[in-house]
Amino acid sequence: MRTAVFHQSFRDDERLLDSRTQRAWMAAFLAALFTMPFWGSDYLLAMACIVGIHLVATLGLNVTTGSAGLISLAHAAFMGVGCYTVAWLARHGWPFWLTLPTAGALAALLGVVVGLPSLRVKGLYLAIATLAGHFVLSFVFREWDSVTGGVPGTTIPRASLFGFELRGDRRNFFLIFGCVVLLALAARNLARTHHGRAFVAVRDRDFSAEILGVNLLRTKLAAFAVGAFYAGVAGGLLGYFYGSITPEYFALTLAVFYLAAIIVGGLGSVLGSVLGAVFMTFVPEALRLLAHAGSQWLPGLAGLLLPMGQVVFGLLIIGFLIFEPHGLAAVWARVRRTFHLWPFKT
Amino acid sequence: MTGITRRTLVQSIGAAASLGPFAVGGAAAQAHKGDVIIGASQPITGIFSFAGVAMNHAFNDFVTWKNAAGGVAGRKLRYVSEDSGFKLDQGVAIFKKIMAAEKPSFFFGDSTPWSKAVAQDARASGHVITSSPSLAGALADPAGMPHHFVPGSTYGQLQEILMEYIARSARGAAAKPSIAYVYSDGEFGRDGIPAGKARAQKLGLNIVGEIITRQAGVDVPPEVAKLRRMRPDIVIFQGYLVAPIPEFVRQLREAGLNPQIMATAWALDRGTYEAVGALGTRLTGVSTYRYPHETADSPMMAIIRDQLAKSRPDFKHVSPYYICAWLCGMVYAEIAERCLKANKPLNLANMKAAMESMTAFDTGGLAGLLADLSGHQIASGRIYAYDPDKKTMEPASGWIKA
Amino acid sequence: MTPTPAAGLGLSVEGVDLRFGGIHALRGVSFQAGPGQITAVIGPNGAGKTSVFNTISGFYRPAAGRIRLGESDITTAPVHARAGMGLARSFQNIALFRGLSVLENIKLGGHHGMRTGLLSALAFTPRARAEELALREEVERRVIDFLEIDHLRHKPVDALSYGLQKRVELARALAMRPRVLMLDEPVAGMNREETEDMARFILDVQEEWGVTVLLVEHDMAMVMDISSHVVVLNFGEVIAAGTPAEVRRHPAVIEAYLGAEVHP
Amino acid sequence: MSEWSILAETVLLGALSGGVMALIALSFVLVYKGTGAVNFAVGEVMMLGAYLYYAGVVSFDLPPWLAFVGSLVVIMAVSALVERLVLRPLAGQSVVAMLMATIGLASIIHGGVEAVAGGDTYSPPGLLPRTPMTIGDILIPGAVLGNFAIAALLILGFLAFFRWSRAGVALRATASDPVTAATLGIHIHRAQQLTWALSGLVGTVAGVLIASSVGLSPLLAGTALAVLAAIVLGGLDSVAGAIVASLIVGIVEALAAGYLGGKTREVVPYIVVLVVLVVRPYGIFGTRAIERL
């Protein structure tokens, strides 16, 4: 029960951070985040950049599958589209603040095309239709040598801002987390507008939503477009971060990784995407540290534990599905609620 | 515990034991003044684990042997490696972690994507020479990848050596043999094909057809049907480790065809030549490295055998991956030695110059001829053919330079 | 304050035929719902009441016949466009969206009136914020206060009692700025007191907003009490229509409900 | 060889390889019809079965046929266990949840097999003699014939089982309407467990057939994904559709590989899927799901 939070106007009631404590926490979090390049170690920065890229893609999938309930297995392919678009445009001298939105837009366009079957089919048929979309796009990545560099892949010139080259993890960090904050805010805003509500309505009962005036055609395609836009931007950031990419990176396992992230994190919420992306990226890392720490006493542990990465990954998905369907976001909310009036009893 | 699991567990426990102390202990172990550090992101787990485990053992054994023999110009070698699981994200993160923590002078990765992904950071760091088991032509590029070298011949060169051998052995014959390519739809499969076809054309050899298949789970019958129509004298496989080659050979024989079966580098491992040999077919192919049983002609092979007897008695099968990694260790040590002897710091410029000065590097017989590393690769190889009696691969030609 | 919505429109169903494969659900159904009036459609279970509603909503496409809303023929209009024309609806088995709070469910009613584009929604431009706040103002004033559910705003929908859920559904329908309000068994499963509340709300809506109400309901007392025109359906056919009094005495209706009189 | 016999050979080989694909498709459809869930882990169960068979032959020195039967029994037990521990707690949850549960399952099996058996490729012994057959100048390899024979036999057995045996009818009833089936005294949980066990069995047979011809490695699981194209073409909930569609996709893949080059082999079935989904959204034989409002 939250006390001392009284709104005078609807505007206050509708704000994202509606209490001073929330605004304080958010300010502290953002400060810690954007000063990380100065106190973080190289390794931490590298992992943070990878988490940031996965987070942008997870935010997108949480719109398509989390909010609108349209299962998409083509998310990794959309990321590929974004990455190759940025690679091609950057080679022709376009600056990053132009290549990233264009990459997102192109990926969004393909998202709409792959999303077309969602108008006539639902559930598992749709999942298989997006799977088909994934394989068709992967085929294009491997064969269209002139643009994508074909099987050997292609290189992406570093992003540069007015000649100041974004090289090394520190500079890329700001580019990536600038996008993360912007796109997370956008996703959060979407949930406050009628588009966001329409997505959830289409997920829960799309026939009733239609009768209430929700245009299913435009809403489902918009869900695919927004999700693909995010994946496209994430692909672009990936290209700038790695500097070179091959088609193998955008495998089906990556699409499954993002599905797992939104389920473990929490379907349909931005907080869910954040928690899911961070958690799922660090599972293999945590396993490695556990294996090394344990290998002092149990030499065999690393040998057994490391390949178990995939087993743990699967166990997590099933565990969360059965015991905590609303994911880490629900756990986070429960924890926060117990500390609302800390140290007093709620 | 089933047979296959016991062998694998032993391997992986061995890997873990070597991994454990070095990976974590490495940082903690008191770093001697100016240790020469070799970092590695090895695919200990994942679909390439059998190669990763072997290469990890090789580097450990090489470092133990080299330090026992006085190290490098008085300095000790230290090997720090972690498991990449053959995933790009993890492999790159490990590279950055070890570069930050250990400032290594040498780094060994797990694949072509890895080598390309870390290229810009490796070059920018200015103090590391990288390498990997990938024989892709794009990686042997002194100008584009000054910090990288390929510990063997590139796929293209291997194909060229193969074509030279085919042309040479057909000199007396009436008609030139017809050749068919069967390769997998990935960089591992496609990379060397254009060079091979070009050399074949130059030598007047006739390529009657190309068959491209998936990396795994290949539907063999329709492809064999096509081969039947091509009627090739020689079938060259490229881009497979074991999987479909034995089945291709089996169905070719059932269809009454008996072409000569050829392959390159990694495909010439025991799994393949034994399976194909069991079908009564002599697998032939080009390899940059000698085979472990050739201790007579290669003093270094004898050293490897002794070192293994000491440190890893139950490690029976020495695969080409082990030899490649050991050879790579030797190149690293030689580069370091040449710089330190001329008391030049181990930075990129000096190490690159030292590497390119190694035009007649004695690999102790591992790579046959004296190796010339000026092109950031070892462009030589020899043809080996399977000997059903000895059940090993025996030399079938002299050493050929690409 | 936003302008009060335009007065209710007349709704006429003309000779509608509906078939599901072999089943002939509706046979030449015709009736009118006078503008600003409360018209009830009654009949035993399986008479085709919900089928008529679904056909008017556009969920089923009739084999023959026409549906007219005010002047325009909406028989083939796309389902989602009908909300924009002023056709609002509640559902027999409650169709609230579990993923949305009560307030969000109600706001969804206003969806067809929103003009903010996707991009400006993502950026939440001042225009987008203004439109959302205007919708919030309107929903608060004209629906939430009106139906006295301001204590439920941020509650999850499935935490509410059955009666309250029905009221939220009515609120959502009202948020659609309806000109014709279709209510599918609004008081089914409610106790006496809740039924009276709901009946009062329906009457208030009709009187204050001048909205045309089309009602499907089994609670005879409530129907006869508040509706000015009653249509009786049986086996997909209109067997009687008129004022509550006329219909009550109509022989065909009695027979359909109570079975034939046994003549001595 | 004349143009015609090349075409005939390609089509025949495609149809024959479609036989094994039909087994995998049957494995998918069984679970979908029985429990409403698509099992994305069919490929992994297939691979696990093949590994069990190989372990039986190598580690326990069993003759191939005994090892084969052994692996079938173990897989049926494993599948039943999976249904009990993973699927039943999720009954009633959304489609996304069921789909993701099987994807999680696939990742567990894949990781487990890789941890124990490593990434090497093994070649398990074949079950059948491999005498090829020639019709005119068309030659059909023995392996393909053997695989098709076993697949056909098993599929006919299943169709008979579903048509005439009491348990088969009970499974069909549970599949079409679990609630009514329960009221008629059919123990629906045991029926669904049996469906999963049978799906595992069919998958393992396909796994052993493919592994003994193409080699056994964790990547074997990938071949099952191509079958998804077939079952969509045939309609997710129709056994006959899945079988016919698998033959069609087998032929389409063979024609694509034959005339458009090996590279297109993997993507052509998916292009066919996209076309079908737009034209006939529920596949050729699939029934259109009726939405109740």
PDB file of N, CA and C in Angstrom, chain D residues 83-156:
ATOM      1  N   GLU D  83       5.705 -35.721 -20.589  1.00  0.00           N
ATOM      2  CA  GLU D  83       4.306 -35.252 -20.591  1.00  0.00           C
ATOM      3  C   GLU D  83       3.870 -34.974 -19.155  1.00  0.00           C
ATOM      4  N   ARG D  84       4.257 -35.885 -18.246  1.00  0.00           N
ATOM      5  CA  ARG D  84       3.789 -35.762 -16.865  1.00  0.00           C
ATOM      6  C   ARG D  84       4.413 -34.533 -16.185  1.00  0.00           C
ATOM      7  N   LEU D  85       5.728 -34.318 -16.393  1.00  0.00           N
ATOM      8  CA  LEU D  85       6.422 -33.276 -15.621  1.00  0.00           C
ATOM      9  C   LEU D  85       6.331 -31.899 -16.290  1.00  0.00           C
ATOM     10  N   VAL D  86       6.271 -31.870 -17.617  1.00  0.00           N
ATOM     11  CA  VAL D  86       6.371 -30.544 -18.283  1.00  0.00           C
ATOM     12  C   VAL D  86       5.006 -30.124 -18.824  1.00  0.00           C
ATOM     13  N   LEU D  87       4.387 -31.009 -19.573  1.00  0.00           N
ATOM     14  CA  LEU D  87       3.182 -30.568 -20.297  1.00  0.00           C
ATOM     15  C   LEU D  87       1.965 -30.476 -19.394  1.00  0.00           C
ATOM     16  N   ARG D  88       1.816 -31.466 -18.496  1.00  0.00           N
ATOM     17  CA  ARG D  88       0.560 -31.439 -17.724  1.00  0.00           C
ATOM     18  C   ARG D  88       0.441 -30.182 -16.857  1.00  0.00           C
ATOM     19  N   PRO D  89       1.534 -29.785 -16.135  1.00  0.00           N
ATOM     20  CA  PRO D  89       1.380 -28.548 -15.336  1.00  0.00           C
ATOM     21  C   PRO D  89       1.022 -27.336 -16.199  1.00  0.00           C
ATOM     22  N   LEU D  90       1.304 -27.421 -17.507  1.00  0.00           N
ATOM     23  CA  LEU D  90       1.058 -26.235 -18.337  1.00  0.00           C
ATOM     24  C   LEU D  90      -0.299 -26.319 -19.045  1.00  0.00           C
ATOM     25  N   ALA D  91      -1.050 -27.398 -18.725  1.00  0.00           N
ATOM     26  CA  ALA D  91      -2.342 -27.554 -19.438  1.00  0.00           C
ATOM     27  C   ALA D  91      -3.150 -26.267 -19.249  1.00  0.00           C
ATOM     28  N   GLY D  92      -3.771 -25.793 -20.303  1.00  0.00           N
ATOM     29  CA  GLY D  92      -4.640 -24.620 -20.153  1.00  0.00           C
ATOM     30  C   GLY D  92      -3.886 -23.302 -20.329  1.00  0.00           C
ATOM     31  N   GLN D  93      -2.563 -23.365 -20.346  1.00  0.00           N
ATOM     32  CA  GLN D  93      -1.833 -22.091 -20.533  1.00  0.00           C
ATOM     33  C   GLN D  93      -1.881 -21.678 -22.004  1.00  0.00           C
ATOM     34  N   SER D  94      -1.328 -20.508 -22.298  1.00  0.00           N
ATOM     35  CA  SER D  94      -1.442 -19.976 -23.673  1.00  0.00           C
ATOM     36  C   SER D  94      -0.584 -20.808 -24.632  1.00  0.00           C
ATOM     37  N   VAL D  95      -0.853 -20.610 -25.921  1.00  0.00           N
ATOM     38  CA  VAL D  95      -0.136 -21.355 -26.972  1.00  0.00           C
ATOM     39  C   VAL D  95       1.351 -21.015 -26.895  1.00  0.00           C
ATOM     40  N   VAL D  96       1.661 -19.733 -26.635  1.00  0.00           N
ATOM     41  CA  VAL D  96       3.084 -19.330 -26.568  1.00  0.00           C
ATOM     42  C   VAL D  96       3.778 -20.152 -25.495  1.00  0.00           C
ATOM     43  N   ALA D  97       3.102 -20.323 -24.338  1.00  0.00           N
ATOM     44  CA  ALA D  97       3.733 -21.049 -23.235  1.00  0.00           C
ATOM     45  C   ALA D  97       4.003 -22.494 -23.639  1.00  0.00           C
ATOM     46  N   MET D  98       2.993 -23.149 -24.232  1.00  0.00           N
ATOM     47  CA  MET D  98       3.202 -24.564 -24.619  1.00  0.00           C
ATOM     48  C   MET D  98       4.347 -24.665 -25.624  1.00  0.00           C
ATOM     49  N   LEU D  99       4.355 -23.741 -26.603  1.00  0.00           N
ATOM     50  CA  LEU D  99       5.402 -23.770 -27.642  1.00  0.00           C
ATOM     51  C   LEU D  99       6.775 -23.620 -26.981  1.00  0.00           C
ATOM     52  N   MET D 100       6.876 -22.637 -26.080  1.00  0.00           N
ATOM     53  CA  MET D 100       8.178 -22.361 -25.469  1.00  0.00           C
ATOM     54  C   MET D 100       8.613 -23.519 -24.570  1.00  0.00           C
ATOM     55  N   ALA D 101       7.635 -24.196 -23.947  1.00  0.00           N
ATOM     56  CA  ALA D 101       8.010 -25.325 -23.082  1.00  0.00           C
ATOM     57  C   ALA D 101       8.711 -26.382 -23.912  1.00  0.00           C
ATOM     58  N   THR D 102       8.173 -26.648 -25.112  1.00  0.00           N
ATOM     59  CA  THR D 102       8.822 -27.703 -25.921  1.00  0.00           C
ATOM     60  C   THR D 102      10.169 -27.203 -26.447  1.00  0.00           C
ATOM     61  N   ILE D 103      10.286 -25.879 -26.680  1.00  0.00           N
ATOM     62  CA  ILE D 103      11.591 -25.354 -27.120  1.00  0.00           C
ATOM     63  C   ILE D 103      12.600 -25.503 -25.968  1.00  0.00           C
ATOM     64  N   GLY D 104      12.131 -25.261 -24.748  1.00  0.00           N
ATOM     65  CA  GLY D 104      13.005 -25.466 -23.573  1.00  0.00           C
ATOM     66  C   GLY D 104      13.417 -26.932 -23.480  1.00  0.00           C
ATOM     67  N   LEU D 105      12.452 -27.795 -23.735  1.00  0.00           N
ATOM     68  CA  LEU D 105      12.721 -29.245 -23.684  1.00  0.00           C
ATOM     69  C   LEU D 105      13.792 -29.602 -24.707  1.00  0.00           C
ATOM     70  N   ALA D 106      13.647 -29.045 -25.907  1.00  0.00           N
ATOM     71  CA  ALA D 106      14.618 -29.349 -26.976  1.00  0.00           C
ATOM     72  C   ALA D 106      16.016 -28.923 -26.521  1.00  0.00           C
ATOM     73  N   SER D 107      16.095 -27.766 -25.892  1.00  0.00           N
ATOM     74  CA  SER D 107      17.413 -27.262 -25.485  1.00  0.00           C
ATOM     75  C   SER D 107      18.002 -28.149 -24.391  1.00  0.00           C
ATOM     76  N   ILE D 108      17.150 -28.687 -23.513  1.00  0.00           N
ATOM     77  CA  ILE D 108      17.653 -29.578 -22.444  1.00  0.00           C
ATOM     78  C   ILE D 108      18.228 -30.854 -23.068  1.00  0.00           C
ATOM     79  N   ILE D 109      17.461 -31.468 -23.975  1.00  0.00           N
ATOM     80  CA  ILE D 109      17.916 -32.738 -24.565  1.00  0.00           C
ATOM     81  C   ILE D 109      19.197 -32.497 -25.360  1.00  0.00           C
ATOM     82  N   HIS D 110      19.208 -31.406 -26.158  1.00  0.00           N
ATOM     83  CA  HIS D 110      20.372 -31.091 -27.005  1.00  0.00           C
ATOM     84  C   HIS D 110      21.623 -30.924 -26.127  1.00  0.00           C
ATOM     85  N   GLY D 111      21.490 -30.124 -25.069  1.00  0.00           N
ATOM     86  CA  GLY D 111      22.645 -29.884 -24.183  1.00  0.00           C
ATOM     87  C   GLY D 111      23.069 -31.161 -23.495  1.00  0.00           C
ATOM     88  N   GLY D 112      22.086 -31.927 -23.036  1.00  0.00           N
ATOM     89  CA  GLY D 112      22.406 -33.165 -22.317  1.00  0.00           C
ATOM     90  C   GLY D 112      23.173 -34.126 -23.205  1.00  0.00           C
ATOM     91  N   VAL D 113      22.694 -34.331 -24.433  1.00  0.00           N
ATOM     92  CA  VAL D 113      23.365 -35.275 -25.345  1.00  0.00           C
ATOM     93  C   VAL D 113      24.769 -34.770 -25.661  1.00  0.00           C
ATOM     94  N   GLU D 114      24.896 -33.460 -25.886  1.00  0.00           N
ATOM     95  CA  GLU D 114      26.222 -32.911 -26.227  1.00  0.00           C
ATOM     96  C   GLU D 114      27.178 -33.067 -25.036  1.00  0.00           C
ATOM     97  N   ALA D 115      26.636 -32.883 -23.826  1.00  0.00           N
ATOM     98  CA  ALA D 115      27.497 -32.986 -22.637  1.00  0.00           C
ATOM     99  C   ALA D 115      28.014 -34.410 -22.503  1.00  0.00           C
ATOM    100  N   VAL D 116      27.116 -35.386 -22.748  1.00  0.00           N
ATOM    101  CA  VAL D 116      27.514 -36.789 -22.509  1.00  0.00           C
ATOM    102  C   VAL D 116      28.299 -37.324 -23.707  1.00  0.00           C
ATOM    103  N   ALA D 117      27.772 -37.113 -24.929  1.00  0.00           N
ATOM    104  CA  ALA D 117      28.387 -37.794 -26.076  1.00  0.00           C
ATOM    105  C   ALA D 117      29.266 -36.862 -26.897  1.00  0.00           C
ATOM    106  N   GLY D 118      29.353 -35.607 -26.515  1.00  0.00           N
ATOM    107  CA  GLY D 118      30.241 -34.714 -27.265  1.00  0.00           C
ATOM    108  C   GLY D 118      29.717 -34.459 -28.672  1.00  0.00           C
ATOM    109  N   GLY D 119      30.484 -33.697 -29.429  1.00  0.00           N
ATOM    110  CA  GLY D 119      29.983 -33.253 -30.728  1.00  0.00           C
ATOM    111  C   GLY D 119      30.411 -34.159 -31.869  1.00  0.00           C
ATOM    112  N   ASP D 120      31.166 -35.259 -31.553  1.00  0.00           N
ATOM    113  CA  ASP D 120      31.671 -36.061 -32.689  1.00  0.00           C
ATOM    114  C   ASP D 120      30.520 -36.709 -33.447  1.00  0.00           C
ATOM    115  N   THR D 121      30.872 -37.222 -34.625  1.00  0.00           N
ATOM    116  CA  THR D 121      29.861 -37.914 -35.458  1.00  0.00           C
ATOM    117  C   THR D 121      30.122 -39.409 -35.393  1.00  0.00           C
ATOM    118  N   TYR D 122      29.105 -40.172 -35.116  1.00  0.00           N
ATOM    119  CA  TYR D 122      29.257 -41.634 -35.074  1.00  0.00           C
ATOM    120  C   TYR D 122      28.460 -42.212 -36.237  1.00  0.00           C
ATOM    121  N   SER D 123      28.775 -43.469 -36.611  1.00  0.00           N
ATOM    122  CA  SER D 123      27.922 -44.060 -37.661  1.00  0.00           C
ATOM    123  C   SER D 123      27.387 -45.394 -37.131  1.00  0.00           C
ATOM    124  N   PRO D 124      26.155 -45.362 -36.640  1.00  0.00           N
ATOM    125  CA  PRO D 124      25.536 -46.580 -36.095  1.00  0.00           C
ATOM    126  C   PRO D 124      25.268 -47.594 -37.207  1.00  0.00           C
ATOM    127  N   PRO D 125      25.235 -48.881 -36.856  1.00  0.00           N
ATOM    128  CA  PRO D 125      25.008 -49.926 -37.889  1.00  0.00           C
ATOM    129  C   PRO D 125      23.574 -49.842 -38.423  1.00  0.00           C
ATOM    130  N   GLY D 126      23.389 -50.168 -39.674  1.00  0.00           N
ATOM    131  CA  GLY D 126      22.055 -50.135 -40.290  1.00  0.00           C
ATOM    132  C   GLY D 126      21.235 -51.326 -39.823  1.00  0.00           C
ATOM    133  N   LEU D 127      19.940 -51.256 -39.995  1.00  0.00           N
ATOM    134  CA  LEU D 127      19.045 -52.337 -39.549  1.00  0.00           C
ATOM    135  C   LEU D 127      18.750 -53.291 -40.703  1.00  0.00           C
ATOM    136  N   LEU D 128      18.819 -52.779 -41.923  1.00  0.00           N
ATOM    137  CA  LEU D 128      18.326 -53.599 -43.049  1.00  0.00           C
ATOM    138  C   LEU D 128      19.468 -53.838 -44.036  1.00  0.00           C
ATOM    139  N   PRO D 129      19.352 -54.914 -44.803  1.00  0.00           N
ATOM    140  CA  PRO D 129      20.335 -55.091 -45.907  1.00  0.00           C
ATOM    141  C   PRO D 129      20.194 -53.929 -46.878  1.00  0.00           C
ATOM    142  N   ARG D 130      21.228 -53.658 -47.619  1.00  0.00           N
ATOM    143  CA  ARG D 130      21.188 -52.455 -48.447  1.00  0.00           C
ATOM    144  C   ARG D 130      21.262 -52.792 -49.931  1.00  0.00           C
ATOM    145  N   THR D 131      20.522 -53.836 -50.358  1.00  0.00           N
ATOM    146  CA  THR D 131      20.640 -54.178 -51.794  1.00  0.00           C
ATOM    147  C   THR D 131      19.855 -53.143 -52.611  1.00  0.00           C
ATOM    148  N   PRO D 132      20.513 -52.481 -53.547  1.00  0.00           N
ATOM    149  CA  PRO D 132      19.812 -51.470 -54.351  1.00  0.00           C
ATOM    150  C   PRO D 132      18.862 -52.131 -55.341  1.00  0.00           C
ATOM    151  N   MET D 133      17.978 -51.354 -55.908  1.00  0.00           N
ATOM    152  CA  MET D 133      17.007 -51.907 -56.872  1.00  0.00           C
ATOM    153  C   MET D 133      17.091 -51.033 -58.127  1.00  0.00           C
ATOM    154  N   THR D 134      17.047 -51.661 -59.291  1.00  0.00           N
ATOM    155  CA  THR D 134      17.104 -50.827 -60.515  1.00  0.00           C
ATOM    156  C   THR D 134      15.833 -51.038 -61.343  1.00  0.00           C
ATOM    157  N   ILE D 135      15.271 -49.921 -61.759  1.00  0.00           N
ATOM    158  CA  ILE D 135      14.108 -49.985 -62.675  1.00  0.00           C
ATOM    159  C   ILE D 135      14.572 -49.291 -63.952  1.00  0.00           C
ATOM    160  N   GLY D 136      14.791 -50.071 -65.043  1.00  0.00           N
ATOM    161  CA  GLY D 136      15.324 -49.454 -66.270  1.00  0.00           C
ATOM    162  C   GLY D 136      16.675 -48.862 -65.880  1.00  0.00           C
ATOM    163  N   ASP D 137      16.986 -47.616 -66.198  1.00  0.00           N
ATOM    164  CA  ASP D 137      18.302 -47.107 -65.806  1.00  0.00           C
ATOM    165  C   ASP D 137      18.193 -46.228 -64.540  1.00  0.00           C
ATOM    166  N   ILE D 138      17.055 -46.374 -63.862  1.00  0.00           N
ATOM    167  CA  ILE D 138      16.937 -45.651 -62.576  1.00  0.00           C
ATOM    168  C   ILE D 138      17.442 -46.577 -61.472  1.00  0.00           C
ATOM    169  N   LEU D 139      18.280 -46.046 -60.578  1.00  0.00           N
ATOM    170  CA  LEU D 139      18.801 -46.902 -59.502  1.00  0.00           C
ATOM    171  C   LEU D 139      18.365 -46.353 -58.146  1.00  0.00           C
ATOM    172  N   ILE D 140      17.773 -47.187 -57.350  1.00  0.00           N
ATOM    173  CA  ILE D 140      17.320 -46.742 -56.008  1.00  0.00           C
ATOM    174  C   ILE D 140      18.233 -47.395 -54.973  1.00  0.00           C
ATOM    175  N   PRO D 141      18.967 -46.580 -54.212  1.00  0.00           N
ATOM    176  CA  PRO D 141      19.887 -47.157 -53.205  1.00  0.00           C
ATOM    177  C   PRO D 141      19.114 -47.992 -52.170  1.00  0.00           C
ATOM    178  N   GLY D 142      19.780 -49.013 -51.667  1.00  0.00           N
ATOM    179  CA  GLY D 142      19.149 -49.930 -50.709  1.00  0.00           C
ATOM    180  C   GLY D 142      18.657 -49.193 -49.472  1.00  0.00           C
ATOM    181  N   ALA D 143      19.502 -48.279 -48.972  1.00  0.00           N
ATOM    182  CA  ALA D 143      19.130 -47.602 -47.711  1.00  0.00           C
ATOM    183  C   ALA D 143      17.779 -46.913 -47.867  1.00  0.00           C
ATOM    184  N   VAL D 144      17.625 -46.234 -49.006  1.00  0.00           N
ATOM    185  CA  VAL D 144      16.376 -45.453 -49.198  1.00  0.00           C
ATOM    186  C   VAL D 144      15.182 -46.397 -49.206  1.00  0.00           C
ATOM    187  N   LEU D 145      15.351 -47.500 -49.916  1.00  0.00           N
ATOM    188  CA  LEU D 145      14.236 -48.469 -49.995  1.00  0.00           C
ATOM    189  C   LEU D 145      13.892 -48.993 -48.603  1.00  0.00           C
ATOM    190  N   GLY D 146      14.947 -49.394 -47.870  1.00  0.00           N
ATOM    191  CA  GLY D 146      14.723 -49.960 -46.536  1.00  0.00           C
ATOM    192  C   GLY D 146      13.988 -48.962 -45.647  1.00  0.00           C
ATOM    193  N   ASN D 147      14.506 -47.723 -45.658  1.00  0.00           N
ATOM    194  CA  ASN D 147      13.875 -46.695 -44.800  1.00  0.00           C
ATOM    195  C   ASN D 147      12.410 -46.514 -45.170  1.00  0.00           C
ATOM    196  N   PHE D 148      12.155 -46.431 -46.486  1.00  0.00           N
ATOM    197  CA  PHE D 148      10.767 -46.203 -46.907  1.00  0.00           C
ATOM    198  C   PHE D 148       9.899 -47.373 -46.467  1.00  0.00           C
ATOM    199  N   ALA D 149      10.459 -48.610 -46.603  1.00  0.00           N
ATOM    200  CA  ALA D 149       9.642 -49.791 -46.242  1.00  0.00           C
ATOM    201  C   ALA D 149       9.255 -49.706 -44.761  1.00  0.00           C
ATOM    202  N   ILE D 150      10.248 -49.455 -43.923  1.00  0.00           N
ATOM    203  CA  ILE D 150       9.935 -49.400 -42.475  1.00  0.00           C
ATOM    204  C   ILE D 150       8.932 -48.290 -42.206  1.00  0.00           C
ATOM    205  N   ALA D 151       9.171 -47.135 -42.816  1.00  0.00           N
ATOM    206  CA  ALA D 151       8.280 -45.983 -42.564  1.00  0.00           C
ATOM    207  C   ALA D 151       6.861 -46.350 -42.990  1.00  0.00           C
ATOM    208  N   ALA D 152       6.736 -46.924 -44.195  1.00  0.00           N
ATOM    209  CA  ALA D 152       5.385 -47.250 -44.701  1.00  0.00           C
ATOM    210  C   ALA D 152       4.709 -48.244 -43.757  1.00  0.00           C
ATOM    211  N   LEU D 153       5.506 -49.253 -43.369  1.00  0.00           N
ATOM    212  CA  LEU D 153       4.944 -50.283 -42.481  1.00  0.00           C
ATOM    213  C   LEU D 153       4.404 -49.638 -41.199  1.00  0.00           C
ATOM    214  N   LEU D 154       5.230 -48.780 -40.613  1.00  0.00           N
ATOM    215  CA  LEU D 154       4.851 -48.177 -39.330  1.00  0.00           C
ATOM    216  C   LEU D 154       3.605 -47.298 -39.501  1.00  0.00           C
ATOM    217  N   ILE D 155       3.586 -46.532 -40.595  1.00  0.00           N
ATOM    218  CA  ILE D 155       2.446 -45.618 -40.790  1.00  0.00           C
ATOM    219  C   ILE D 155       1.165 -46.422 -40.974  1.00  0.00           C
ATOM    220  N   LEU D 156       1.255 -47.487 -41.796  1.00  0.00           N
ATOM    221  CA  LEU D 156       0.046 -48.336 -41.984  1.00  0.00           C
ATOM    222  C   LEU D 156      -0.387 -48.898 -40.631  1.00  0.00           C
TER     223      LEU D 156
END
